[in-house]
JSON list of C-alpha atoms in Angstrom, two decimals:
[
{"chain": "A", "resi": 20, "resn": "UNK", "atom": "CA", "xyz": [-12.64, -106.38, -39.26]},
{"chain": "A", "resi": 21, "resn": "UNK", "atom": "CA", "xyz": [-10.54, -105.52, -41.53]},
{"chain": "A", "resi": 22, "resn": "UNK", "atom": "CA", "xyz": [-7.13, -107.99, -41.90]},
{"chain": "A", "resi": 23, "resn": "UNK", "atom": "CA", "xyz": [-3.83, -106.64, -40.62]},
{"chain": "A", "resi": 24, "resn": "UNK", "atom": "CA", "xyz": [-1.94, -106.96, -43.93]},
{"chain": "A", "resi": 25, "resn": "UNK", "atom": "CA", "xyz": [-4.44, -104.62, -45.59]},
{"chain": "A", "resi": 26, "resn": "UNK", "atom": "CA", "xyz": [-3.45, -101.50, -42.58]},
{"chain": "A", "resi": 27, "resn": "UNK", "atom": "CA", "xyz": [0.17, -102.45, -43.03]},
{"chain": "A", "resi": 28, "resn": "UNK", "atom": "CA", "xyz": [-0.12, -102.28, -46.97]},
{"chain": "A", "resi": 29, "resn": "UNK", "atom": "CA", "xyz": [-2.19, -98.92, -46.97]},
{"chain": "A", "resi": 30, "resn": "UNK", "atom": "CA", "xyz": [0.30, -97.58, -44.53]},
{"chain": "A", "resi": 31, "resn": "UNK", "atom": "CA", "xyz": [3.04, -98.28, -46.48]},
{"chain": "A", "resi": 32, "resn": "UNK", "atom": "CA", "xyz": [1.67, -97.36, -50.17]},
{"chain": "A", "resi": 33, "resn": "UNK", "atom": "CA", "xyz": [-0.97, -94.89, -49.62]},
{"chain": "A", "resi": 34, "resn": "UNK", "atom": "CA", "xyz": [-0.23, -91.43, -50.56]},
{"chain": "A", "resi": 35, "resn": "UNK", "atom": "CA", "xyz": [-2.64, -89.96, -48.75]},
{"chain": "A", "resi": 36, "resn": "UNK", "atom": "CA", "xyz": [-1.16, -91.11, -44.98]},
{"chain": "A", "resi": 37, "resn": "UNK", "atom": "CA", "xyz": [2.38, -90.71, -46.62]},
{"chain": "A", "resi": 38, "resn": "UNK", "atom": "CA", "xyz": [3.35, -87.63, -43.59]},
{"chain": "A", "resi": 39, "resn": "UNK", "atom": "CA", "xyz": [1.25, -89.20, -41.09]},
{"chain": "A", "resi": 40, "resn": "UNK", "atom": "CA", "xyz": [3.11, -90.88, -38.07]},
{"chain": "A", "resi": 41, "resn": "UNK", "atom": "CA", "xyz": [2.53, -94.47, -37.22]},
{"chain": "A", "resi": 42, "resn": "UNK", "atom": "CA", "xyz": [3.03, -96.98, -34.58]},
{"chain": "A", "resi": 43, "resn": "UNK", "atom": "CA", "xyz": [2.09, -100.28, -34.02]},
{"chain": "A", "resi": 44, "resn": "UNK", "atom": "CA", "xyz": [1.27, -102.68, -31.30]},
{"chain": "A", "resi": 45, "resn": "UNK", "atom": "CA", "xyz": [2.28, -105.87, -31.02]},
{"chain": "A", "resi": 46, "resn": "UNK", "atom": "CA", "xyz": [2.36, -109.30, -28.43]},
{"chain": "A", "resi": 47, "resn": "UNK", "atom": "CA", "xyz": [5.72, -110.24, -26.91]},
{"chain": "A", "resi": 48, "resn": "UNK", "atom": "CA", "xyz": [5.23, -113.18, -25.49]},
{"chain": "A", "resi": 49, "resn": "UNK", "atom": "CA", "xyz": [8.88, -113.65, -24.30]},
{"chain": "A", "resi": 50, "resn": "UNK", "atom": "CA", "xyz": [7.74, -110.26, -22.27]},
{"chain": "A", "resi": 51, "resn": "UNK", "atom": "CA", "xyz": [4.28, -110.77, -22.20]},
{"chain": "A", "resi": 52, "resn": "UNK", "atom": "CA", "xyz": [3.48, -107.19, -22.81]},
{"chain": "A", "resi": 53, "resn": "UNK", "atom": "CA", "xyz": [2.54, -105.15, -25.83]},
{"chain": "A", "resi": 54, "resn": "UNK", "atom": "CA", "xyz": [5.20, -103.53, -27.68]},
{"chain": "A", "resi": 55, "resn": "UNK", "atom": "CA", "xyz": [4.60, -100.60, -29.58]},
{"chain": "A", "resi": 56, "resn": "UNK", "atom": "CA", "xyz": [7.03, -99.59, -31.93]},
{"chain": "A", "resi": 57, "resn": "UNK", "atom": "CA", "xyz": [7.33, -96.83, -34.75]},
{"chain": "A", "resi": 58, "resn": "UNK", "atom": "CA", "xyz": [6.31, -97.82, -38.50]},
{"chain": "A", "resi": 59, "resn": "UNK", "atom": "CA", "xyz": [9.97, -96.64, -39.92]},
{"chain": "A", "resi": 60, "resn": "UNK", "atom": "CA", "xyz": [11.50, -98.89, -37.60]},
{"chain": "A", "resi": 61, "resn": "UNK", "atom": "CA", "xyz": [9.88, -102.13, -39.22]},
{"chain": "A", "resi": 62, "resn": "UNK", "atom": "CA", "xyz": [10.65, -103.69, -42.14]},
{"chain": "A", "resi": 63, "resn": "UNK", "atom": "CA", "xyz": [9.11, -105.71, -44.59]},
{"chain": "A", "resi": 64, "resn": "UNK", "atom": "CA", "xyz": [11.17, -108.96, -45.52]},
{"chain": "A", "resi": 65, "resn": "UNK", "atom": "CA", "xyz": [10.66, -109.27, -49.79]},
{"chain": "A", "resi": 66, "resn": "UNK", "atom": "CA", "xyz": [8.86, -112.26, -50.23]},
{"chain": "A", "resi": 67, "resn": "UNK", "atom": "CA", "xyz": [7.46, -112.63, -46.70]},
{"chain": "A", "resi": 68, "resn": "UNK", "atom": "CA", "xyz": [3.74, -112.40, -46.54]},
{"chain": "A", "resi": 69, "resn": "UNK", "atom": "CA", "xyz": [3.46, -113.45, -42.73]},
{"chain": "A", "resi": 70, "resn": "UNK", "atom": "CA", "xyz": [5.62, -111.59, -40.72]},
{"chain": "A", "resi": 71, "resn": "UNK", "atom": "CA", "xyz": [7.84, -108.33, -40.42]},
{"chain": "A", "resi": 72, "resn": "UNK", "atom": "CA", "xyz": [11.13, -107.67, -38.93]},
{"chain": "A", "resi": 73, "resn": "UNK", "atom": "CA", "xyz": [11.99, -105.44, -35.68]},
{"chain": "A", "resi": 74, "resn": "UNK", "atom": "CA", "xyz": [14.95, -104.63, -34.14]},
{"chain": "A", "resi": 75, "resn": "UNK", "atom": "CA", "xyz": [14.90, -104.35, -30.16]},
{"chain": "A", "resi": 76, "resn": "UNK", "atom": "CA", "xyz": [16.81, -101.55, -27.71]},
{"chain": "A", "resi": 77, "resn": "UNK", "atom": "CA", "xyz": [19.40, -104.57, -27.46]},
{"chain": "A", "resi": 78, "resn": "UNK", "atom": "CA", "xyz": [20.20, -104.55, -31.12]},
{"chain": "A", "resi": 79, "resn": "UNK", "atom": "CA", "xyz": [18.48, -108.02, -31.47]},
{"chain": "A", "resi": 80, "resn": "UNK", "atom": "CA", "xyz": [16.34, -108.72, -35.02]},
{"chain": "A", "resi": 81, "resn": "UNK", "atom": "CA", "xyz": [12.84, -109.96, -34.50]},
{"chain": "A", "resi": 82, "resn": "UNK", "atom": "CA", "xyz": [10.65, -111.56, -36.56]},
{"chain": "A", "resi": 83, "resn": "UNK", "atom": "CA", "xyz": [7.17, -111.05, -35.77]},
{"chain": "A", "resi": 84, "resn": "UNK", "atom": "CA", "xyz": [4.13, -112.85, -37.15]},
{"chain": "A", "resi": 85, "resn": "UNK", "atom": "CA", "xyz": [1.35, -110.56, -38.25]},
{"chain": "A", "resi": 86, "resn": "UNK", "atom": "CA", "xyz": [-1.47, -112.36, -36.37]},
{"chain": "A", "resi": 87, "resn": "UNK", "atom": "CA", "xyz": [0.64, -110.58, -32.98]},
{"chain": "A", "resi": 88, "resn": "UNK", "atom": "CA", "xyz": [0.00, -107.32, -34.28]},
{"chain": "A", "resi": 89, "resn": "UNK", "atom": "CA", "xyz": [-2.65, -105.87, -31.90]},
{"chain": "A", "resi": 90, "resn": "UNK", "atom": "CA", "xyz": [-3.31, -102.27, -32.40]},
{"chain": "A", "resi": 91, "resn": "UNK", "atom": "CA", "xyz": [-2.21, -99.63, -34.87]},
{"chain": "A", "resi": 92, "resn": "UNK", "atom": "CA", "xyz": [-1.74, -96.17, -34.31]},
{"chain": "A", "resi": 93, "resn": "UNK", "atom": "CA", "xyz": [-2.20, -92.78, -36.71]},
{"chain": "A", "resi": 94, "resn": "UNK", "atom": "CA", "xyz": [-0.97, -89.55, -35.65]},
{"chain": "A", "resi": 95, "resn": "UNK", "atom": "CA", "xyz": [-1.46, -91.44, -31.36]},
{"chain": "A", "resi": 96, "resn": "UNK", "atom": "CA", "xyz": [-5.25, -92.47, -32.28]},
{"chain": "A", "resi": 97, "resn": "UNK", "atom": "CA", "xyz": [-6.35, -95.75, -32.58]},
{"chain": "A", "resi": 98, "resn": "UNK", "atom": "CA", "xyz": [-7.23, -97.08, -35.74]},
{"chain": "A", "resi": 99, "resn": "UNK", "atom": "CA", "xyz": [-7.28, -100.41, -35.88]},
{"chain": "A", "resi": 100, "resn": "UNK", "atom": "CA", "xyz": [-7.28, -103.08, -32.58]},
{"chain": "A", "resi": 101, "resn": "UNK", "atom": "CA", "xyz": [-8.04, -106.76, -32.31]},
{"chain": "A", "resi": 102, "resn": "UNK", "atom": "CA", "xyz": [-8.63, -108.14, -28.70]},
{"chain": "A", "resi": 103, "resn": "UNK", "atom": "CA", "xyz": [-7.57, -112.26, -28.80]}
]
């Protein structure tokens, strides 16, 4: 399987999936649910190679850890998905 930080990276750097649209999936465990939110709306603390930042409907900064992230999504297909 390919790591997580290698999607994210390509995502984010790749020309070729520049206009594509992408979501991804990740473990709340305060809600124990999946989350999926849109790529744009992340961001990528400089210096950070562990986690991202999110901010909720409430207005409230996340940080989540990258080994939460459990699917990603191109253009609403699955592309990447890890099950624990």
């Amino acid at each position: 399987m390919q790591p997580v930080q290698d999607i994210l990276n390509r995502i984010r750097w790749d020309e070729h999936w520049k206009g594509d649209e992408f979501k991804i999936g990740y473990y709340d465990r305060i809600e124990d649910r999946l989350i999926v939110v849109a790529f744009n709306e992340i961001r990528f603390p400089k210096g950070d190679h562990f986690t991202f930042e999110v901010i909720d409907r409430d207005g409230e900064l996340h940080s989540v850890p990258y080994h939460r992230v459990k699917a990603i999504f191109r253009n609403g297909d699955l592309i990447w998905h890890r099950e624990h």
